[in-house]
PDB file of N, CA and C in Angstrom:
ATOM      1  N   ASN A  11       8.878  -3.572  14.246  1.00 90.00           N
ATOM      2  CA  ASN A  11       7.813  -4.150  13.629  1.00 90.00           C
ATOM      3  C   ASN A  11       8.231  -5.359  13.022  1.00 90.00           C
ATOM      4  N   MET A  12       7.298  -6.265  12.742  1.00 98.00           N
ATOM      5  CA  MET A  12       7.648  -7.836  12.132  1.00 98.00           C
ATOM      6  C   MET A  12       8.375  -7.481  10.901  1.00 98.00           C
ATOM      7  N   THR A  13       8.345  -6.658   9.882  1.00 98.00           N
ATOM      8  CA  THR A  13       8.860  -6.315   8.649  1.00 98.00           C
ATOM      9  C   THR A  13      10.088  -6.141   8.853  1.00 98.00           C
ATOM     10  N   ARG A  14      10.594  -5.203   9.384  1.00 98.00           N
ATOM     11  CA  ARG A  14      11.515  -4.915  10.278  1.00 98.00           C
ATOM     12  C   ARG A  14      12.744  -6.048  10.681  1.00 98.00           C
ATOM     13  N   SER A  15      11.827  -6.676  11.515  1.00 98.00           N
ATOM     14  CA  SER A  15      12.642  -7.975  12.391  1.00 98.00           C
ATOM     15  C   SER A  15      13.233  -9.178  11.336  1.00 98.00           C
ATOM     16  N   PHE A  16      11.955  -9.377  10.517  1.00 99.00           N
ATOM     17  CA  PHE A  16      12.385 -10.403   9.073  1.00 99.00           C
ATOM     18  C   PHE A  16      13.611  -9.864   8.604  1.00 99.00           C
ATOM     19  N   ALA A  17      13.521  -8.432   8.382  1.00 98.00           N
ATOM     20  CA  ALA A  17      14.712  -8.212   7.160  1.00 98.00           C
ATOM     21  C   ALA A  17      16.000  -7.970   7.814  1.00 98.00           C
ATOM     22  N   ARG A  18      15.759  -7.997   9.261  1.00 98.00           N
ATOM     23  CA  ARG A  18      17.104  -7.639   9.755  1.00 98.00           C
ATOM     24  C   ARG A  18      17.493  -9.373   9.794  1.00 98.00           C
ATOM     25  N   LYS A  19      17.088 -10.393   9.947  1.00 99.00           N
ATOM     26  CA  LYS A  19      17.085 -11.356  10.416  1.00 99.00           C
ATOM     27  C   LYS A  19      17.298 -12.290   8.805  1.00 99.00           C
ATOM     28  N   LEU A  20      17.045 -11.806   8.015  1.00 99.00           N
ATOM     29  CA  LEU A  20      17.032 -12.550   6.541  1.00 99.00           C
ATOM     30  C   LEU A  20      18.086 -12.170   5.621  1.00 99.00           C
ATOM     31  N   ALA A  21      18.546 -10.647   6.003  1.00 98.00           N
ATOM     32  CA  ALA A  21      19.419  -9.836   4.727  1.00 98.00           C
ATOM     33  C   ALA A  21      20.639 -10.945   5.237  1.00 98.00           C
ATOM     34  N   PRO A  22      21.627 -10.872   3.917  1.00 97.00           N
ATOM     35  CA  PRO A  22      21.434  -9.680   2.771  1.00 97.00           C
ATOM     36  C   PRO A  22      20.470 -11.162   1.571  1.00 97.00           C
ATOM     37  N   GLU A  23      20.229 -12.115   2.030  1.00 97.00           N
ATOM     38  CA  GLU A  23      19.912 -13.158   1.186  1.00 97.00           C
ATOM     39  C   GLU A  23      18.596 -12.845   0.689  1.00 97.00           C
ATOM     40  N   VAL A  24      17.483 -12.232   1.569  1.00 98.00           N
ATOM     41  CA  VAL A  24      16.237 -12.099   1.475  1.00 98.00           C
ATOM     42  C   VAL A  24      15.901 -10.883   1.742  1.00 98.00           C
ATOM     43  N   LYS A  25      15.085 -10.069   0.762  1.00 98.00           N
ATOM     44  CA  LYS A  25      14.460  -8.561   0.913  1.00 98.00           C
ATOM     45  C   LYS A  25      13.198  -8.784   1.694  1.00 98.00           C
ATOM     46  N   VAL A  26      12.856  -8.051   2.415  1.00 99.00           N
ATOM     47  CA  VAL A  26      11.594  -8.271   3.138  1.00 99.00           C
ATOM     48  C   VAL A  26      11.111  -7.213   3.353  1.00 99.00           C
ATOM     49  N   ASN A  27       9.778  -6.945   2.748  1.00 99.00           N
ATOM     50  CA  ASN A  27       8.751  -5.549   2.781  1.00 99.00           C
ATOM     51  C   ASN A  27       7.544  -5.997   3.060  1.00 99.00           C
ATOM     52  N   SER A  28       6.547  -5.092   2.979  1.00 98.00           N
ATOM     53  CA  SER A  28       5.362  -5.315   3.512  1.00 98.00           C
ATOM     54  C   SER A  28       4.707  -4.265   2.526  1.00 98.00           C
ATOM     55  N   ILE A  29       3.249  -3.989   2.459  1.00 96.00           N
ATOM     56  CA  ILE A  29       2.538  -3.106   1.927  1.00 96.00           C
ATOM     57  C   ILE A  29       1.238  -3.007   2.870  1.00 96.00           C
ATOM     58  N   ALA A  30       0.822  -1.985   3.514  1.00 93.00           N
ATOM     59  CA  ALA A  30      -0.086  -1.763   4.021  1.00 93.00           C
ATOM     60  C   ALA A  30      -1.275  -0.652   3.428  1.00 93.00           C
ATOM     61  N   PRO A  31      -2.205  -1.333   2.625  1.00 91.00           N
ATOM     62  CA  PRO A  31      -3.307  -0.835   2.207  1.00 91.00           C
ATOM     63  C   PRO A  31      -4.413  -0.361   2.747  1.00 91.00           C
ATOM     64  N   SER A  32      -5.043   0.646   2.489  1.00 89.00           N
ATOM     65  CA  SER A  32      -6.233   0.856   3.008  1.00 89.00           C
ATOM     66  C   SER A  32      -7.305   0.622   1.941  1.00 89.00           C
ATOM     67  N   LEU A  33      -8.297   1.247   1.670  1.00 85.00           N
ATOM     68  CA  LEU A  33      -9.381   0.716   0.715  1.00 85.00           C
ATOM     69  C   LEU A  33      -8.745   1.109  -0.656  1.00 85.00           C
ATOM     70  N   ILE A  34      -8.831  -0.280  -1.393  1.00 85.00           N
ATOM     71  CA  ILE A  34      -8.393  -0.722  -2.788  1.00 85.00           C
ATOM     72  C   ILE A  34      -9.614  -0.828  -3.685  1.00 85.00           C
ATOM     73  N   LEU A  35     -10.743  -1.468  -3.049  1.00 88.00           N
ATOM     74  CA  LEU A  35     -11.564  -1.849  -4.460  1.00 88.00           C
ATOM     75  C   LEU A  35     -12.947  -1.530  -3.383  1.00 88.00           C
ATOM     76  N   PHE A  36     -13.705  -0.846  -4.152  1.00 90.00           N
ATOM     77  CA  PHE A  36     -15.457  -0.323  -3.831  1.00 90.00           C
ATOM     78  C   PHE A  36     -16.110  -2.030  -3.838  1.00 90.00           C
ATOM     79  N   ASN A  37     -16.921  -2.090  -3.208  1.00 92.00           N
ATOM     80  CA  ASN A  37     -17.954  -3.254  -3.168  1.00 92.00           C
ATOM     81  C   ASN A  37     -18.658  -2.987  -3.984  1.00 92.00           C
ATOM     82  N   GLU A  38     -19.431  -3.717  -5.008  1.00 93.00           N
ATOM     83  CA  GLU A  38     -20.189  -3.235  -6.013  1.00 93.00           C
ATOM     84  C   GLU A  38     -21.577  -2.583  -5.374  1.00 93.00           C
ATOM     85  N   HIS A  39     -21.880  -2.936  -4.024  1.00 96.00           N
ATOM     86  CA  HIS A  39     -22.841  -2.344  -3.549  1.00 96.00           C
ATOM     87  C   HIS A  39     -22.723  -0.999  -2.782  1.00 96.00           C
ATOM     88  N   ASP A  40     -21.816  -0.358  -2.943  1.00 95.00           N
ATOM     89  CA  ASP A  40     -21.595   0.807  -2.381  1.00 95.00           C
ATOM     90  C   ASP A  40     -22.176   2.188  -2.811  1.00 95.00           C
ATOM     91  N   ASP A  41     -22.843   2.934  -2.385  1.00 96.00           N
ATOM     92  CA  ASP A  41     -23.578   3.914  -3.120  1.00 96.00           C
ATOM     93  C   ASP A  41     -22.532   5.099  -3.419  1.00 96.00           C
ATOM     94  N   ALA A  42     -23.061   5.863  -4.424  1.00 94.00           N
ATOM     95  CA  ALA A  42     -22.062   7.227  -4.317  1.00 94.00           C
ATOM     96  C   ALA A  42     -22.028   7.766  -3.285  1.00 94.00           C
ATOM     97  N   GLU A  43     -22.435   8.338  -2.483  1.00 96.00           N
ATOM     98  CA  GLU A  43     -22.597   8.892  -0.985  1.00 96.00           C
ATOM     99  C   GLU A  43     -20.965   8.622  -0.616  1.00 96.00           C
ATOM    100  N   TYR A  44     -21.118   7.166  -0.397  1.00 94.00           N
ATOM    101  CA  TYR A  44     -20.470   6.268   0.452  1.00 94.00           C
ATOM    102  C   TYR A  44     -18.839   6.367  -0.455  1.00 94.00           C
ATOM    103  N   ARG A  45     -19.048   6.039  -1.635  1.00 92.00           N
ATOM    104  CA  ARG A  45     -17.675   5.943  -2.509  1.00 92.00           C
ATOM    105  C   ARG A  45     -17.125   7.636  -2.427  1.00 92.00           C
ATOM    106  N   GLN A  46     -17.859   8.557  -2.368  1.00 92.00           N
ATOM    107  CA  GLN A  46     -17.499  10.127  -2.161  1.00 92.00           C
ATOM    108  C   GLN A  46     -16.638  10.116  -0.925  1.00 92.00           C
ATOM    109  N   GLN A  47     -17.448   9.874   0.306  1.00 92.00           N
ATOM    110  CA  GLN A  47     -16.477  10.044   1.461  1.00 92.00           C
ATOM    111  C   GLN A  47     -15.588   9.384   1.800  1.00 92.00           C
ATOM    112  N   ALA A  48     -15.318   8.296   0.984  1.00 90.00           N
ATOM    113  CA  ALA A  48     -14.240   7.398   1.174  1.00 90.00           C
ATOM    114  C   ALA A  48     -12.982   7.824   0.461  1.00 90.00           C
ATOM    115  N   LEU A  49     -13.225   8.743  -1.118  1.00 91.00           N
ATOM    116  CA  LEU A  49     -12.695   9.339  -1.410  1.00 91.00           C
ATOM    117  C   LEU A  49     -11.809  10.789  -1.083  1.00 91.00           C
ATOM    118  N   ASN A  50     -12.786  11.396  -0.242  1.00 91.00           N
ATOM    119  CA  ASN A  50     -12.337  12.372   0.296  1.00 91.00           C
ATOM    120  C   ASN A  50     -11.405  12.260   1.486  1.00 91.00           C
ATOM    121  N   LYS A  51     -11.080  11.038   2.137  1.00 90.00           N
ATOM    122  CA  LYS A  51     -10.292  10.533   3.008  1.00 90.00           C
ATOM    123  C   LYS A  51      -8.936  10.767   2.769  1.00 90.00           C
ATOM    124  N   SER A  52      -8.813  10.559   1.323  1.00 90.00           N
ATOM    125  CA  SER A  52      -7.457  10.572   0.561  1.00 90.00           C
ATOM    126  C   SER A  52      -6.947  11.926   0.072  1.00 90.00           C
ATOM    127  N   LEU A  53      -5.612  12.045   0.220  1.00 92.00           N
ATOM    128  CA  LEU A  53      -5.365  13.184  -0.187  1.00 92.00           C
ATOM    129  C   LEU A  53      -5.233  13.405  -1.878  1.00 92.00           C
ATOM    130  N   MET A  54      -5.281  12.290  -2.323  1.00 91.00           N
ATOM    131  CA  MET A  54      -4.976  11.766  -3.886  1.00 91.00           C
ATOM    132  C   MET A  54      -6.496  12.062  -4.492  1.00 91.00           C
ATOM    133  N   LYS A  55      -7.240  12.077  -4.025  1.00 88.00           N
ATOM    134  CA  LYS A  55      -8.859  11.969  -4.090  1.00 88.00           C
ATOM    135  C   LYS A  55      -9.252  11.326  -5.663  1.00 88.00           C
ATOM    136  N   THR A  56      -8.463  10.080  -5.654  1.00 86.00           N
ATOM    137  CA  THR A  56      -8.751   9.099  -6.734  1.00 86.00           C
ATOM    138  C   THR A  56      -9.326   7.737  -6.258  1.00 86.00           C
ATOM    139  N   ALA A  57      -9.908   7.219  -7.321  1.00 76.00           N
ATOM    140  CA  ALA A  57     -10.629   5.840  -7.143  1.00 76.00           C
ATOM    141  C   ALA A  57      -9.405   4.797  -7.069  1.00 76.00           C
ATOM    142  N   PRO A  58      -9.256   4.087  -6.236  1.00 72.00           N
ATOM    143  CA  PRO A  58      -7.881   2.989  -6.051  1.00 72.00           C
ATOM    144  C   PRO A  58      -8.238   1.844  -7.158  1.00 72.00           C
ATOM    145  N   GLY A  59      -7.454   1.060  -7.076  1.00 86.00           N
ATOM    146  CA  GLY A  59      -7.574   0.370  -7.852  1.00 86.00           C
ATOM    147  C   GLY A  59      -6.404  -1.138  -7.510  1.00 86.00           C
ATOM    148  N   GLU A  60      -6.398  -2.083  -8.120  1.00 91.00           N
ATOM    149  CA  GLU A  60      -5.820  -3.231  -8.234  1.00 91.00           C
ATOM    150  C   GLU A  60      -4.257  -2.709  -8.818  1.00 91.00           C
ATOM    151  N   LYS A  61      -4.122  -2.065  -9.767  1.00 93.00           N
ATOM    152  CA  LYS A  61      -3.250  -1.655 -10.795  1.00 93.00           C
ATOM    153  C   LYS A  61      -2.168  -0.876  -9.561  1.00 93.00           C
ATOM    154  N   GLU A  62      -2.640   0.106  -8.550  1.00 92.00           N
ATOM    155  CA  GLU A  62      -1.535   0.540  -7.302  1.00 92.00           C
ATOM    156  C   GLU A  62      -1.156  -0.609  -6.797  1.00 92.00           C
ATOM    157  N   VAL A  63      -1.531  -1.600  -6.702  1.00 93.00           N
ATOM    158  CA  VAL A  63      -1.201  -2.629  -5.764  1.00 93.00           C
ATOM    159  C   VAL A  63       0.157  -3.263  -6.764  1.00 93.00           C
ATOM    160  N   ILE A  64      -0.083  -3.745  -7.550  1.00 96.00           N
ATOM    161  CA  ILE A  64       0.734  -4.109  -8.594  1.00 96.00           C
ATOM    162  C   ILE A  64       1.765  -3.173  -8.909  1.00 96.00           C
ATOM    163  N   ASP A  65       1.416  -2.150  -9.245  1.00 96.00           N
ATOM    164  CA  ASP A  65       2.912  -1.268  -9.450  1.00 96.00           C
ATOM    165  C   ASP A  65       3.729  -1.119  -8.236  1.00 96.00           C
ATOM    166  N   LEU A  66       2.984  -1.186  -6.950  1.00 96.00           N
ATOM    167  CA  LEU A  66       3.804  -1.223  -5.935  1.00 96.00           C
ATOM    168  C   LEU A  66       4.651  -2.347  -5.632  1.00 96.00           C
ATOM    169  N   VAL A  67       4.027  -3.507  -5.820  1.00 97.00           N
ATOM    170  CA  VAL A  67       4.639  -4.838  -5.625  1.00 97.00           C
ATOM    171  C   VAL A  67       5.775  -5.068  -6.755  1.00 97.00           C
ATOM    172  N   ASP A  68       5.589  -4.404  -8.030  1.00 98.00           N
ATOM    173  CA  ASP A  68       6.428  -4.280  -9.179  1.00 98.00           C
ATOM    174  C   ASP A  68       7.713  -3.854  -8.433  1.00 98.00           C
ATOM    175  N   TYR A  69       7.349  -2.655  -8.152  1.00 98.00           N
ATOM    176  CA  TYR A  69       8.601  -1.746  -7.700  1.00 98.00           C
ATOM    177  C   TYR A  69       9.498  -2.553  -6.687  1.00 98.00           C
ATOM    178  N   LEU A  70       9.126  -2.958  -5.659  1.00 98.00           N
ATOM    179  CA  LEU A  70       9.269  -3.783  -4.292  1.00 98.00           C
ATOM    180  C   LEU A  70      10.122  -5.058  -5.175  1.00 98.00           C
ATOM    181  N   LEU A  71       9.773  -5.728  -5.833  1.00 97.00           N
ATOM    182  CA  LEU A  71      10.382  -6.864  -6.449  1.00 97.00           C
ATOM    183  C   LEU A  71      11.941  -6.553  -7.110  1.00 97.00           C
ATOM    184  N   THR A  72      11.596  -5.378  -7.776  1.00 97.00           N
ATOM    185  CA  THR A  72      12.775  -5.008  -8.822  1.00 97.00           C
ATOM    186  C   THR A  72      13.867  -4.078  -8.342  1.00 97.00           C
ATOM    187  N   SER A  73      13.417  -3.495  -7.131  1.00 97.00           N
ATOM    188  CA  SER A  73      14.342  -3.012  -6.307  1.00 97.00           C
ATOM    189  C   SER A  73      15.404  -3.655  -5.763  1.00 97.00           C
ATOM    190  N   CYS A  74      16.744  -3.209  -5.826  1.00 95.00           N
ATOM    191  CA  CYS A  74      17.700  -4.065  -5.312  1.00 95.00           C
ATOM    192  C   CYS A  74      18.150  -3.788  -3.892  1.00 95.00           C
ATOM    193  N   PHE A  75      17.509  -2.586  -3.285  1.00 96.00           N
ATOM    194  CA  PHE A  75      18.167  -1.715  -2.295  1.00 96.00           C
ATOM    195  C   PHE A  75      17.176  -1.661  -1.356  1.00 96.00           C
ATOM    196  N   VAL A  76      15.729  -1.881  -1.760  1.00 98.00           N
ATOM    197  CA  VAL A  76      14.826  -1.432  -0.660  1.00 98.00           C
ATOM    198  C   VAL A  76      14.427  -2.881   0.166  1.00 98.00           C
ATOM    199  N   THR A  77      14.514  -2.680   1.457  1.00 98.00           N
ATOM    200  CA  THR A  77      14.316  -4.019   2.468  1.00 98.00           C
ATOM    201  C   THR A  77      14.141  -3.430   4.090  1.00 98.00           C
ATOM    202  N   GLY A  78      12.876  -4.000   4.789  1.00 98.00           N
ATOM    203  CA  GLY A  78      12.832  -3.786   5.988  1.00 98.00           C
ATOM    204  C   GLY A  78      11.519  -2.191   5.819  1.00 98.00           C
ATOM    205  N   ARG A  79      10.963  -2.246   4.890  1.00 98.00           N
ATOM    206  CA  ARG A  79       9.869  -1.366   4.842  1.00 98.00           C
ATOM    207  C   ARG A  79       8.461  -1.676   4.606  1.00 98.00           C
ATOM    208  N   SER A  80       7.804  -0.898   5.296  1.00 97.00           N
ATOM    209  CA  SER A  80       6.061  -0.888   5.354  1.00 97.00           C
ATOM    210  C   SER A  80       5.551   0.127   4.523  1.00 97.00           C
ATOM    211  N   SER A  81       5.121   0.071   3.615  1.00 95.00           N
ATOM    212  CA  SER A  81       4.726   1.254   2.537  1.00 95.00           C
ATOM    213  C   SER A  81       3.238   0.882   2.695  1.00 95.00           C
ATOM    214  N   PRO A  82       2.523   2.367   2.917  1.00 93.00           N
ATOM    215  CA  PRO A  82       1.163   2.366   3.188  1.00 93.00           C
ATOM    216  C   PRO A  82       0.999   2.962   1.494  1.00 93.00           C
ATOM    217  N   LEU A  83      -0.272   2.039   1.232  1.00 92.00           N
ATOM    218  CA  LEU A  83      -0.632   2.386   0.182  1.00 92.00           C
ATOM    219  C   LEU A  83      -2.072   2.660   0.499  1.00 92.00           C
ATOM    220  N   ASP A  84      -2.394   3.968   0.457  1.00 91.00           N
ATOM    221  CA  ASP A  84      -3.773   4.726   0.745  1.00 91.00           C
ATOM    222  C   ASP A  84      -4.179   5.959   0.425  1.00 91.00           C
ATOM    223  N   GLY A  85      -2.758   6.421  -0.711  1.00 90.00           N
ATOM    224  CA  GLY A  85      -3.351   7.966  -1.488  1.00 90.00           C
ATOM    225  C   GLY A  85      -3.314   9.066  -0.231  1.00 90.00           C
ATOM    226  N   GLY A  86      -2.577   9.048   0.448  1.00 90.00           N
ATOM    227  CA  GLY A  86      -2.110   9.748   1.664  1.00 90.00           C
ATOM    228  C   GLY A  86      -3.117   9.941   2.478  1.00 90.00           C
ATOM    229  N   ARG A  87      -3.761   9.185   2.950  1.00 87.00           N
ATOM    230  CA  ARG A  87      -4.701   8.908   3.762  1.00 87.00           C
ATOM    231  C   ARG A  87      -4.288   8.877   5.006  1.00 87.00           C
ATOM    232  N   HIS A  88      -3.064   8.336   5.258  1.00 81.00           N
ATOM    233  CA  HIS A  88      -2.306   8.288   6.596  1.00 81.00           C
ATOM    234  C   HIS A  88      -1.807   9.492   7.018  1.00 81.00           C
ATOM    235  N   LEU A  89      -2.076  10.447   6.114  1.00 87.00           N
ATOM    236  CA  LEU A  89      -1.435  12.069   6.152  1.00 87.00           C
ATOM    237  C   LEU A  89      -2.329  12.660   6.962  1.00 87.00           C
ATOM    238  N   ARG A  90      -3.694  12.598   6.976  1.00 80.00           N
ATOM    239  CA  ARG A  90      -4.906  13.536   7.554  1.00 80.00           C
ATOM    240  C   ARG A  90      -5.068  13.345   8.645  1.00 80.00           C
TER     241      ARG A  90
END
């Protein structure tokens, strides 16, 4: 994939990683039934938010050894 290709090309000077998010924030007009259906698709069963994105970005920026990875940010949704 593109992340791995760029990681190979730019290493060791540059680390290349990507984030593959699913639902991060609900729209204000999403009703309770839709929100619950969306949460049921996640193994974590928690409401997503920007904090999860910030935490993952912080981890990737501060890690010296992680490169060429695409990190799903989906609460385990990709495992269902």
